Coordinates of C-alpha atoms in Angstrom, one line a residue:
Chain A
M13 CA 3.2 -45.0 -12.3
A14 CA -0.3 -43.6 -12.1
K15 CA -2.1 -40.4 -12.8
Q16 CA -3.5 -38.2 -10.1
L17 CA -5.9 -35.3 -10.6
S18 CA -5.0 -32.2 -8.5
V19 CA -7.5 -29.3 -8.1
F20 CA -6.9 -25.9 -6.5
I21 CA -9.9 -24.8 -4.5
E22 CA -10.6 -22.0 -2.2
N23 CA -11.3 -23.0 1.4
K24 CA -14.9 -21.9 1.4
E25 CA -18.3 -23.5 1.6
G26 CA -19.6 -25.3 -1.4
M27 CA -16.3 -25.4 -3.4
L28 CA -15.7 -29.2 -2.9
K29 CA -19.3 -29.9 -3.9
K30 CA -18.9 -27.9 -7.1
V31 CA -15.8 -29.8 -8.1
L32 CA -17.5 -33.2 -7.4
N33 CA -20.5 -32.1 -9.3
V34 CA -18.4 -31.5 -12.4
L35 CA -17.0 -35.1 -12.0
K36 CA -20.5 -36.5 -11.5
V37 CA -22.1 -35.0 -14.6
N38 CA -19.2 -36.2 -16.7
D39 CA -19.5 -39.7 -15.3
V40 CA -16.0 -39.6 -13.7
N41 CA -15.7 -42.2 -10.9
I42 CA -13.6 -41.4 -7.9
L43 CA -11.4 -44.2 -6.5
S44 CA -9.7 -42.2 -3.8
L45 CA -9.6 -38.7 -2.6
S46 CA -7.5 -36.6 -0.3
L47 CA -7.9 -33.0 0.7
A48 CA -5.0 -31.0 1.9
D49 CA -6.2 -27.8 3.5
T50 CA -4.8 -24.5 4.7
T51 CA -6.9 -21.7 6.2
E52 CA -7.4 -20.1 2.8
Y53 CA -7.3 -22.8 0.1
G54 CA -7.2 -26.5 -0.4
L55 CA -5.6 -28.9 -2.7
L56 CA -7.9 -31.7 -3.7
R57 CA -6.1 -34.8 -5.0
L58 CA -8.1 -37.6 -6.7
I59 CA -7.5 -40.9 -8.3
V60 CA -10.2 -41.2 -10.9
N61 CA -11.0 -43.5 -13.8
N62 CA -10.6 -40.9 -16.4
P63 CA -8.2 -38.1 -15.2
E64 CA -7.7 -36.4 -18.6
L65 CA -11.5 -36.0 -19.2
A66 CA -11.9 -34.8 -15.6
R67 CA -9.2 -32.2 -16.0
E68 CA -10.6 -30.9 -19.2
K69 CA -14.1 -30.5 -17.7
L70 CA -12.8 -28.9 -14.5
I71 CA -10.8 -26.3 -16.5
E72 CA -14.0 -25.6 -18.6
A73 CA -15.8 -25.1 -15.3
G74 CA -13.1 -22.7 -14.1
F75 CA -11.1 -24.8 -11.8
S76 CA -7.3 -24.7 -11.9
S77 CA -6.3 -28.3 -12.1
M78 CA -3.5 -30.6 -13.2
I79 CA -2.5 -34.2 -13.7
A80 CA 0.4 -35.3 -11.5
E81 CA 2.3 -38.6 -11.6
V82 CA 2.2 -40.7 -8.4
V83 CA 3.1 -44.2 -7.5
I84 CA 0.5 -46.5 -6.1
V85 CA 1.9 -49.3 -4.0
K86 CA -0.1 -52.4 -2.9
I87 CA 0.1 -53.3 0.7
P88 CA -1.3 -56.4 2.4
H89 CA -4.1 -55.9 4.9
K90 CA -1.9 -56.8 7.9
T91 CA -0.4 -54.9 10.8
G92 CA 2.9 -53.2 10.1
S93 CA 2.9 -53.6 6.3
L94 CA 2.8 -49.9 5.6
Q95 CA 5.6 -49.3 8.1
E96 CA 7.7 -51.9 6.4
I97 CA 7.4 -50.2 3.0
L98 CA 8.2 -46.8 4.5
E99 CA 11.2 -48.3 6.3
I100 CA 12.6 -49.4 2.9
L101 CA 12.0 -46.0 1.3
A102 CA 13.6 -44.2 4.3
E103 CA 16.7 -46.4 4.0
E104 CA 16.9 -45.4 0.3
N105 CA 16.6 -41.7 1.4
V106 CA 13.3 -41.2 -0.4
N107 CA 11.4 -38.2 0.9
I108 CA 7.6 -38.6 0.8
E109 CA 5.8 -35.4 -0.1
Y110 CA 2.4 -36.8 0.6
T111 CA 0.5 -40.1 0.8
Y112 CA -3.0 -41.3 1.1
A113 CA -4.9 -44.6 1.0
L114 CA -6.8 -46.3 -1.8
T115 CA -8.8 -49.5 -1.9
T116 CA -7.9 -51.6 -4.9
D117 CA -9.5 -54.9 -4.1
N118 CA -11.0 -56.8 -1.3
I119 CA -7.8 -58.5 0.0
D120 CA -5.2 -55.8 -0.3
A121 CA -5.1 -52.0 0.3
S122 CA -2.9 -49.6 -1.6
I123 CA -1.3 -46.3 -0.8
V124 CA -0.7 -43.4 -3.2
I125 CA 2.8 -42.0 -2.8
K126 CA 4.2 -38.7 -4.2
T127 CA 8.0 -38.2 -3.9
N128 CA 10.5 -36.1 -5.8
D129 CA 11.8 -39.2 -7.5
L130 CA 9.0 -41.5 -8.5
E131 CA 11.1 -43.7 -10.8
K132 CA 13.3 -44.5 -7.8
V133 CA 10.3 -45.6 -5.8
R134 CA 9.1 -47.8 -8.6
K135 CA 12.6 -49.5 -8.9
I136 CA 12.7 -50.0 -5.1
A137 CA 9.3 -51.6 -5.2
I138 CA 10.3 -54.0 -8.0
A139 CA 13.6 -54.9 -6.2
N140 CA 11.7 -55.6 -3.0
G141 CA 8.9 -57.6 -4.6
I142 CA 6.2 -55.0 -3.9
D143 CA 3.4 -54.6 -6.4
T144 CA 2.5 -51.3 -7.8
V145 CA -0.8 -50.4 -9.5
T146 CA -0.8 -49.3 -13.1
D147 CA -3.2 -47.0 -14.9
E148 CA -4.6 -50.0 -16.7
E149 CA -5.4 -51.7 -13.5
L150 CA -7.1 -48.6 -12.2
V151 CA -9.3 -48.5 -15.3
A152 CA -10.0 -52.2 -14.8
L153 CA -11.2 -51.5 -11.3
H154 CA -14.5 -50.1 -12.7
Chain B
M29 CA 2.4 30.7 20.1
I30 CA 3.1 31.8 16.6
W31 CA 6.4 31.0 15.0
N32 CA 6.5 33.7 12.4
K33 CA 4.0 36.4 13.2
Q34 CA 5.0 38.6 10.3
S35 CA 4.2 35.9 7.7
E36 CA 1.4 34.1 9.5
C37 CA -0.6 37.2 10.5
M38 CA 0.1 39.3 7.4
D39 CA -2.8 41.5 6.3
S40 CA -4.5 40.4 3.2
T41 CA -3.3 43.3 1.0
T42 CA 0.4 42.8 1.9
K43 CA -0.1 39.0 1.5
K44 CA -1.6 39.4 -2.0
A45 CA 1.2 41.8 -3.0
L46 CA 3.8 39.3 -1.8
Q47 CA 2.1 36.3 -3.5
S48 CA 1.8 38.3 -6.8
E49 CA 5.5 39.3 -6.7
R50 CA 6.5 35.7 -6.1
L51 CA 4.2 34.3 -8.8
V52 CA 5.5 36.7 -11.4
K53 CA 9.0 35.8 -10.6
L54 CA 8.2 32.0 -10.4
V55 CA 6.5 31.9 -13.8
R56 CA 9.5 33.7 -15.5
Y57 CA 11.8 31.3 -13.6
V58 CA 10.1 28.1 -14.7
Y59 CA 9.6 29.4 -18.3
D60 CA 13.4 30.0 -18.5
N61 CA 14.6 26.9 -16.7
V62 CA 12.1 24.1 -17.3
P63 CA 11.5 23.1 -20.9
F64 CA 8.3 21.3 -19.9
Y65 CA 6.7 24.4 -18.5
R66 CA 7.9 26.5 -21.5
A67 CA 6.2 24.0 -23.9
R68 CA 3.1 23.8 -21.7
M69 CA 2.7 27.6 -21.6
D70 CA 3.5 28.0 -25.3
G71 CA 0.9 25.4 -26.0
V72 CA -1.8 27.3 -24.3
G73 CA -0.5 30.7 -25.6
V74 CA 0.4 32.1 -22.2
S75 CA 3.7 34.0 -21.8
P76 CA 5.3 35.1 -18.5
D77 CA 4.4 38.7 -19.5
D78 CA 0.7 37.7 -19.1
I79 CA 1.2 37.0 -15.4
K80 CA 1.1 40.3 -13.6
S81 CA -0.6 39.3 -10.2
I82 CA -1.7 36.3 -8.3
D83 CA -5.1 36.7 -9.9
D84 CA -3.6 35.7 -13.2
I85 CA -2.7 32.3 -11.9
V86 CA -5.9 30.9 -13.5
K87 CA -4.3 31.5 -16.9
L88 CA -1.7 28.9 -16.2
P89 CA -2.0 25.2 -17.1
F90 CA -2.3 22.6 -14.4
T91 CA 0.4 20.1 -13.5
T92 CA -0.3 16.5 -12.4
K93 CA 1.5 13.5 -11.0
D94 CA 1.6 12.0 -14.5
D95 CA 3.7 15.0 -15.6
L96 CA 6.2 14.0 -12.9
R97 CA 6.2 10.4 -14.0
D98 CA 6.6 11.4 -17.7
N99 CA 9.6 13.5 -16.7
Y100 CA 11.1 10.9 -14.4
P101 CA 13.5 11.4 -12.6
F102 CA 14.8 14.9 -12.9
G103 CA 13.0 16.3 -15.9
L104 CA 11.0 19.0 -14.0
F105 CA 14.0 20.2 -11.9
A106 CA 14.7 23.9 -12.5
V107 CA 18.3 23.9 -11.3
P108 CA 21.4 22.0 -12.3
Q109 CA 21.8 18.8 -10.3
K110 CA 24.8 20.2 -8.4
D111 CA 22.4 22.7 -6.7
I112 CA 20.2 19.9 -5.5
V113 CA 21.2 18.9 -2.0
R114 CA 18.4 16.3 -1.2
I115 CA 16.2 13.9 -3.1
H116 CA 12.9 12.4 -1.8
A117 CA 10.5 10.1 -3.5
S118 CA 6.9 8.9 -3.1
S119 CA 4.8 6.4 -4.9
G120 CA 3.9 7.0 -8.5
T121 CA 0.8 5.7 -10.2
T122 CA 2.7 2.9 -11.8
G123 CA 6.2 1.4 -11.4
K124 CA 8.0 4.7 -11.4
A125 CA 8.4 6.8 -8.2
T126 CA 7.6 10.4 -8.0
V127 CA 10.9 12.1 -7.4
V128 CA 11.5 15.6 -6.0
G129 CA 14.7 17.5 -5.4
Y130 CA 15.5 20.3 -2.9
T131 CA 18.0 23.1 -3.0
R132 CA 19.5 24.3 0.2
A133 CA 17.1 27.3 0.2
D134 CA 14.2 24.8 -0.3
L135 CA 15.2 22.9 2.8
D136 CA 15.3 26.1 4.7
V137 CA 11.8 27.0 3.6
W138 CA 10.7 23.5 4.5
A139 CA 12.1 23.6 8.0
E140 CA 10.5 27.1 8.4
C141 CA 7.1 25.8 7.4
V142 CA 7.3 22.7 9.7
A143 CA 8.5 25.0 12.5
R144 CA 5.3 27.1 12.0
C145 CA 3.2 23.9 12.2
M146 CA 4.9 22.5 15.2
T147 CA 4.6 25.8 17.0
M148 CA 0.9 25.7 16.2
A149 CA 1.0 22.3 18.0
G150 CA 2.6 24.0 21.0
V151 CA 6.1 22.7 20.5
T152 CA 8.9 24.9 21.8
D153 CA 12.6 24.7 22.3
E154 CA 11.9 23.2 25.7
D155 CA 10.3 20.1 24.2
I156 CA 11.6 16.7 23.6
V157 CA 10.1 15.5 20.2
Q158 CA 10.0 11.9 19.1
V159 CA 9.8 11.8 15.4
A160 CA 8.2 8.5 14.5
Y161 CA 7.6 9.0 10.8
G162 CA 9.7 6.8 8.5
Y163 CA 13.1 8.3 7.7
G164 CA 14.3 7.8 4.2
L165 CA 12.9 8.6 0.8
F166 CA 9.6 9.4 2.5
T167 CA 9.4 13.0 3.4
G168 CA 7.7 12.5 6.8
G169 CA 10.8 11.6 9.0
L170 CA 13.3 14.1 7.8
G171 CA 10.7 16.8 7.2
A172 CA 9.4 16.7 10.8
H173 CA 12.9 16.3 12.0
C174 CA 14.3 19.5 10.4
G175 CA 11.3 21.6 11.5
A176 CA 11.6 20.4 15.1
E177 CA 15.3 21.1 15.1
K178 CA 14.7 24.6 13.7
I179 CA 12.5 25.3 16.7
G180 CA 15.3 24.2 18.9
A181 CA 13.5 21.2 20.4
T182 CA 15.4 18.1 21.4
V183 CA 14.7 15.8 18.5
V184 CA 14.7 12.0 18.9
P185 CA 14.7 10.4 15.4
M186 CA 12.8 7.2 16.2
S187 CA 11.6 6.4 12.7
T188 CA 9.0 3.6 12.6
G189 CA 8.9 0.0 13.4
N190 CA 9.9 -0.4 17.0
S191 CA 7.0 0.5 19.2
K192 CA 8.6 -1.0 22.3
K193 CA 11.7 1.1 22.0
L194 CA 9.6 4.1 21.3
T195 CA 7.4 3.7 24.4
T196 CA 10.4 2.9 26.6
M197 CA 12.2 6.1 25.4
M198 CA 9.1 8.1 25.7
V199 CA 9.0 7.3 29.4
D200 CA 12.8 7.3 30.0
F201 CA 13.5 10.6 28.1
G202 CA 10.3 12.3 29.3
A203 CA 9.3 13.0 25.7
T204 CA 6.7 15.9 25.5
A205 CA 5.8 15.7 21.9
I206 CA 5.5 13.2 19.1
A207 CA 5.2 13.4 15.4
C208 CA 3.8 10.3 13.6
T209 CA 0.7 9.0 11.8
P210 CA -2.5 9.2 13.8
S211 CA -3.1 5.5 13.4
Y212 CA 0.4 4.7 14.7
L213 CA -0.2 6.9 17.6
L214 CA -3.4 5.0 18.5
H215 CA -1.3 1.8 18.3
I216 CA 1.3 3.4 20.6
S217 CA -1.4 4.3 23.1
E218 CA -2.4 0.7 23.3
V219 CA 1.2 -0.4 23.7
L220 CA 1.6 2.1 26.6
R221 CA -1.6 0.9 28.1
D222 CA -0.6 -2.8 27.8
E223 CA 2.7 -2.1 29.4
G224 CA 1.1 -0.1 32.2
L225 CA 3.1 3.1 31.2
L226 CA 0.2 5.4 30.5
D227 CA 0.6 7.3 33.8
Q228 CA 4.4 7.6 33.4
I229 CA 4.5 9.6 30.1
K230 CA 5.0 13.4 29.9
L231 CA 3.6 13.7 26.5
K232 CA 1.7 17.0 25.8
S233 CA 1.1 17.1 22.1
A234 CA 1.2 15.2 18.9
V235 CA 1.7 16.3 15.3
C236 CA -0.1 13.8 13.3
G237 CA -0.3 13.5 9.5
A238 CA 0.6 11.6 6.4
E239 CA -2.8 10.0 6.3
P240 CA -6.4 11.2 6.5
W241 CA -8.1 10.9 9.9
T242 CA -11.3 11.9 11.5
E243 CA -12.4 14.1 14.4
K244 CA -13.4 10.9 16.2
M245 CA -9.8 9.6 16.0
R246 CA -8.5 12.9 17.3
N247 CA -10.8 12.7 20.3
E248 CA -9.7 9.1 20.9
I249 CA -6.0 10.0 20.8
E250 CA -6.5 13.0 23.0
E251 CA -8.5 11.1 25.6
R252 CA -6.3 8.0 25.7
L253 CA -3.1 9.9 26.1
N254 CA -4.4 13.1 27.7
I255 CA -2.7 15.2 25.1
K256 CA -3.6 17.6 22.3
A257 CA -3.4 16.3 18.8
Y258 CA -2.8 18.4 15.7
D259 CA -3.3 17.7 12.0
I260 CA -0.3 18.4 9.8
Y261 CA -0.7 18.1 6.0
G262 CA 1.7 18.0 3.2
L263 CA 2.8 16.1 0.1
S264 CA 6.2 15.4 -1.2
E265 CA 5.5 17.0 -4.6
I266 CA 4.9 20.3 -2.9
M267 CA 7.4 20.0 -0.1
G268 CA 6.5 17.3 2.4
P269 CA 4.8 17.7 5.8
G270 CA 4.4 21.4 6.8
V271 CA 2.3 22.6 3.9
A272 CA -0.5 23.2 6.4
C273 CA -1.5 22.5 10.0
D274 CA -4.3 23.2 12.4
C275 CA -4.0 25.4 15.4
E276 CA -5.5 24.9 18.9
Y277 CA -9.0 25.9 17.6
H278 CA -9.1 23.0 15.0
E279 CA -11.1 25.0 12.6
G280 CA -9.3 24.0 9.4
L281 CA -5.6 23.7 8.5
H282 CA -3.6 26.9 8.1
V283 CA -1.7 26.8 4.8
C284 CA 1.7 28.4 4.6
D285 CA 0.3 30.4 1.8
D286 CA 3.3 32.8 1.4
H287 CA 5.1 29.7 0.0
F288 CA 2.3 27.4 -1.2
Y289 CA -0.5 29.1 -3.0
P290 CA -3.7 27.1 -2.7
E291 CA -6.7 27.0 -5.0
V292 CA -9.8 24.8 -4.9
V293 CA -11.2 23.7 -8.3
D294 CA -13.9 21.5 -9.6
S295 CA -12.1 18.3 -10.6
A296 CA -14.2 17.8 -13.7
T297 CA -14.3 21.4 -15.2
L298 CA -11.1 22.6 -13.4
N299 CA -12.8 25.9 -12.8
P300 CA -12.3 27.5 -9.4
V301 CA -15.1 26.8 -6.9
A302 CA -16.3 29.4 -4.4
D303 CA -14.8 29.6 -0.9
G304 CA -16.5 27.1 1.3
E305 CA -17.4 24.8 -1.5
T306 CA -15.7 21.4 -1.9
G307 CA -13.3 20.8 -4.7
E308 CA -9.8 19.6 -5.5
L309 CA -6.9 21.3 -3.8
V310 CA -4.3 22.7 -6.2
F311 CA -1.0 24.2 -5.1
T312 CA 1.6 26.5 -6.7
T313 CA 4.9 26.6 -5.0
L314 CA 5.7 30.3 -4.9
T315 CA 9.3 30.1 -3.7
K316 CA 10.6 26.6 -4.5
E317 CA 13.8 26.4 -6.5
G318 CA 14.5 22.7 -7.0
I319 CA 11.2 21.5 -8.5
P320 CA 8.8 24.3 -8.6
L321 CA 5.2 23.2 -9.5
I322 CA 2.6 25.3 -11.1
R323 CA -1.0 24.6 -10.2
Y324 CA -0.3 21.0 -9.1
R325 CA -3.4 18.9 -8.7
T326 CA -3.2 17.2 -5.3
K327 CA -6.4 15.2 -5.9
D328 CA -7.3 15.9 -2.3
L329 CA -10.9 17.2 -1.8
T330 CA -11.3 20.1 0.6
S331 CA -12.8 23.6 0.9
I332 CA -11.1 26.9 1.6
S333 CA -11.8 29.7 4.0
R334 CA -10.1 33.1 4.2
D335 CA -11.4 34.8 7.4
T336 CA -9.0 35.5 10.2
C337 CA -8.8 32.6 12.7
K338 CA -9.4 33.0 16.4
C339 CA -5.7 32.3 16.9
G340 CA -4.8 35.5 15.0
R341 CA -3.4 33.9 11.9
T342 CA -4.6 35.3 8.6
S343 CA -3.4 32.5 6.4
V344 CA -5.9 30.6 4.2
R345 CA -7.4 27.6 5.9
I346 CA -8.4 24.3 4.3
S347 CA -11.0 22.1 5.8
R348 CA -10.4 18.5 7.0
F349 CA -10.1 16.4 3.8
K350 CA -13.3 15.0 2.4
G351 CA -11.8 12.4 0.1
R352 CA -9.8 12.0 -3.0
S353 CA -10.7 12.7 -6.6
D354 CA -8.6 9.7 -7.7
D355 CA -8.2 6.1 -6.5
M356 CA -5.1 6.7 -4.4
L357 CA -5.1 5.0 -1.0
I358 CA -3.0 6.0 2.0
I359 CA -2.1 2.9 3.9
R360 CA 0.1 3.2 6.9
G361 CA 1.0 6.6 5.7
V362 CA 2.2 5.3 2.3
N363 CA 0.5 6.4 -0.9
V364 CA -0.8 3.4 -2.9
F365 CA -2.4 3.3 -6.3
P366 CA -4.3 0.2 -7.4
S367 CA -2.6 0.6 -10.8
Q368 CA 0.7 -0.3 -9.0
V369 CA -0.7 -3.6 -8.0
E370 CA -1.9 -4.3 -11.5
A371 CA 1.5 -3.4 -13.0
A372 CA 3.3 -5.7 -10.5
L373 CA 1.0 -8.7 -11.2
V374 CA 1.5 -8.5 -14.9
D375 CA 5.0 -10.1 -14.4
V376 CA 3.6 -13.0 -12.4
K377 CA 2.6 -15.6 -15.0
E378 CA 0.9 -17.9 -12.5
V379 CA -1.9 -15.4 -11.8
T380 CA -4.4 -13.3 -13.8
P381 CA -4.4 -9.5 -13.7
H382 CA -7.6 -9.6 -11.7
Y383 CA -7.2 -8.5 -8.1
M384 CA -9.1 -7.0 -5.2
M385 CA -7.6 -4.9 -2.5
I386 CA -9.3 -5.0 0.9
V387 CA -8.1 -2.3 3.2
D388 CA -9.1 -2.3 6.9
R389 CA -8.0 -1.1 10.2
V390 CA -7.3 -3.8 12.7
G391 CA -6.3 -2.7 16.2
N392 CA -5.7 0.8 14.8
L393 CA -3.2 -0.3 12.2
D394 CA -4.0 -0.5 8.6
S395 CA -4.2 -3.9 7.0
L396 CA -4.1 -4.7 3.3
E397 CA -5.2 -7.9 1.8
I398 CA -4.8 -8.5 -1.9
Q399 CA -6.9 -11.3 -3.4
V400 CA -5.3 -12.6 -6.6
E401 CA -6.7 -15.1 -9.0
V402 CA -4.6 -18.0 -9.9
D403 CA -4.5 -18.6 -13.7
L404 CA -6.5 -21.4 -15.1
N405 CA -3.3 -22.9 -16.5
Y406 CA -1.4 -22.6 -13.3
Y407 CA -0.9 -25.9 -11.5
T408 CA 0.8 -27.4 -8.6
D409 CA -0.1 -30.5 -6.7
E410 CA 1.7 -29.5 -3.6
I411 CA 0.8 -27.0 -0.8
K412 CA 4.4 -25.8 -0.8
G413 CA 4.0 -24.9 -4.4
I414 CA 1.1 -22.6 -3.5
E415 CA 3.0 -21.3 -0.6
A416 CA 6.0 -20.5 -2.8
L417 CA 3.7 -18.6 -5.2
T418 CA 2.1 -16.7 -2.3
K419 CA 5.5 -15.7 -1.1
K420 CA 6.6 -14.7 -4.5
I421 CA 3.6 -12.4 -5.0
T422 CA 4.0 -11.0 -1.5
H423 CA 7.6 -10.1 -2.4
V424 CA 6.6 -8.5 -5.8
I425 CA 3.9 -6.5 -4.1
Q426 CA 6.2 -5.3 -1.3
Q427 CA 8.7 -4.2 -3.9
A428 CA 6.1 -2.3 -5.9
L429 CA 4.1 -0.7 -3.1
G430 CA 6.8 -0.3 -0.4
I431 CA 4.4 -1.8 2.2
S432 CA 3.6 -5.4 3.0
A433 CA 0.3 -7.0 2.0
K434 CA -1.3 -10.2 2.9
I435 CA -1.8 -12.1 -0.4
K436 CA -4.7 -14.5 -0.8
L437 CA -4.9 -16.7 -3.8
V438 CA -8.4 -17.3 -5.1
G439 CA -9.7 -19.6 -7.8
P440 CA -9.8 -18.6 -11.5
G441 CA -12.8 -16.4 -12.4
T442 CA -14.0 -15.8 -8.9
L443 CA -13.2 -12.0 -8.7
Q444 CA -15.6 -9.5 -10.1
R445 CA -15.0 -8.7 -13.7
S446 CA -15.0 -5.2 -15.0
Q447 CA -18.4 -3.9 -15.9
G448 CA -17.5 -0.4 -16.9
K449 CA -15.1 0.8 -14.2
A450 CA -13.7 -2.2 -12.4
V451 CA -13.9 -2.1 -8.6
H452 CA -10.5 -3.0 -7.3
V453 CA -10.7 -1.7 -3.8
I454 CA -12.8 -2.3 -0.7
D455 CA -11.8 0.2 1.9
N456 CA -13.5 -0.6 5.3
R457 CA -11.8 2.2 7.2
K458 CA -13.9 5.2 7.7
L459 CA -11.4 7.9 7.1
Y460 CA -13.4 10.8 5.7

């Protein structure tokens, strides 16, 4: 399991920049970022090296934000590897809410997965010999 | 055409004597039957014996919408509930509706007054009238309906919400008159145009009310539909539509002043202003039995004129409205108070009580957007969570206001904070 930082922002110019500025001045490093947008607002999802500090500082700066649990799954850099993992999850009836990619080292890639039952995903990963990334590993990436 | 020449063209001496007689009787009636008025009058040391003519009306205390709220629902009724045959309600300033009750005699007076207004608008028993105000607790639909029926016109109770059916029937039935809000009529004119039906209608006149509108809008309606449009005024507290209407000369609205006595006062000092000067319109219901109101403050700003109109009517005329002395908005014919929004949002824990209402007119129909700040402690990491919250607020607002609004969530702390009197409304319509 890993921690993801989620921030509610209005869909208007300069908002993303303001959020990123808060992270920069507090020395928070971004490992991955995904922005889900609608016409009026966006949800910014980030994997950072220090999510608790980031959340605290964002709230101080007036941004509604939260820490959400996600699973980060390592996938080899080869054709079809993501599809294979999703195949397994689909067979186990796991519904994916959202997903985005993350670079964890030079050889493999990783994807962030949010589902309604993260524990089940973790168990499925273990049973199928798929590596997941822990918070400790994320910190070690810096 | 004049519906009731005797009442509408009465000479001023006879009118004054009639108003005086009715006021004396009314004050005694409310003093004896409504504890609220007795206490109010006792409080300012006025007894029914002090009221000898209509000129003494200035001795009486004012009544406000808050008094109706404080006595919700039936506290100001002057008759036992068994004598009430109809209830209507409109928006209150907070969660509670403003409730009014009518006796059978009240309904007769109401139909009489609407009949006068519709006659001013040229409606006769030969006409087919589509009533396209909302039917229900709102007084517009049933009020216009009963007045048109009293004239003997063929009434088609369309209500609101189905423009296609309305335009189809307008053509198929050969409707000659329509009663609806002016903005809705402009919308209808566009539907007719888009469907290529404009040259197939037999419409001659429109009785438009329930919201403020400008001379420009009147011209637009008249040109587009090749009809005459008339301005009818009313408020549920006093009766509903039919309190006043303008005649073919459009030089102010003729008040049915044998039933509703108008005064115009300075809204700060509450002293009467001179004829022709702008102030707040105040009504006393001279003949109402169910819920008589003494010097009820409408908060509508207007001026008064007493000279005889070119049409021959002698009734007092009020000018086109110049605004409101409170923050009430009229959106799609529905009265809306910003305080209702505030009261509704208090129960939604995911948002702050800060909000901004943006009212506009898009394609002739009123639009309302309410920007609401999400609370700093609110969180979701899914779009569907935000959508669910938006939906929840939309529902809460719909329940509170009786009209739908587009809800836009904005970030914490982004809406203007109160510096003195908070600005909660941006009204981009130019209604006055």
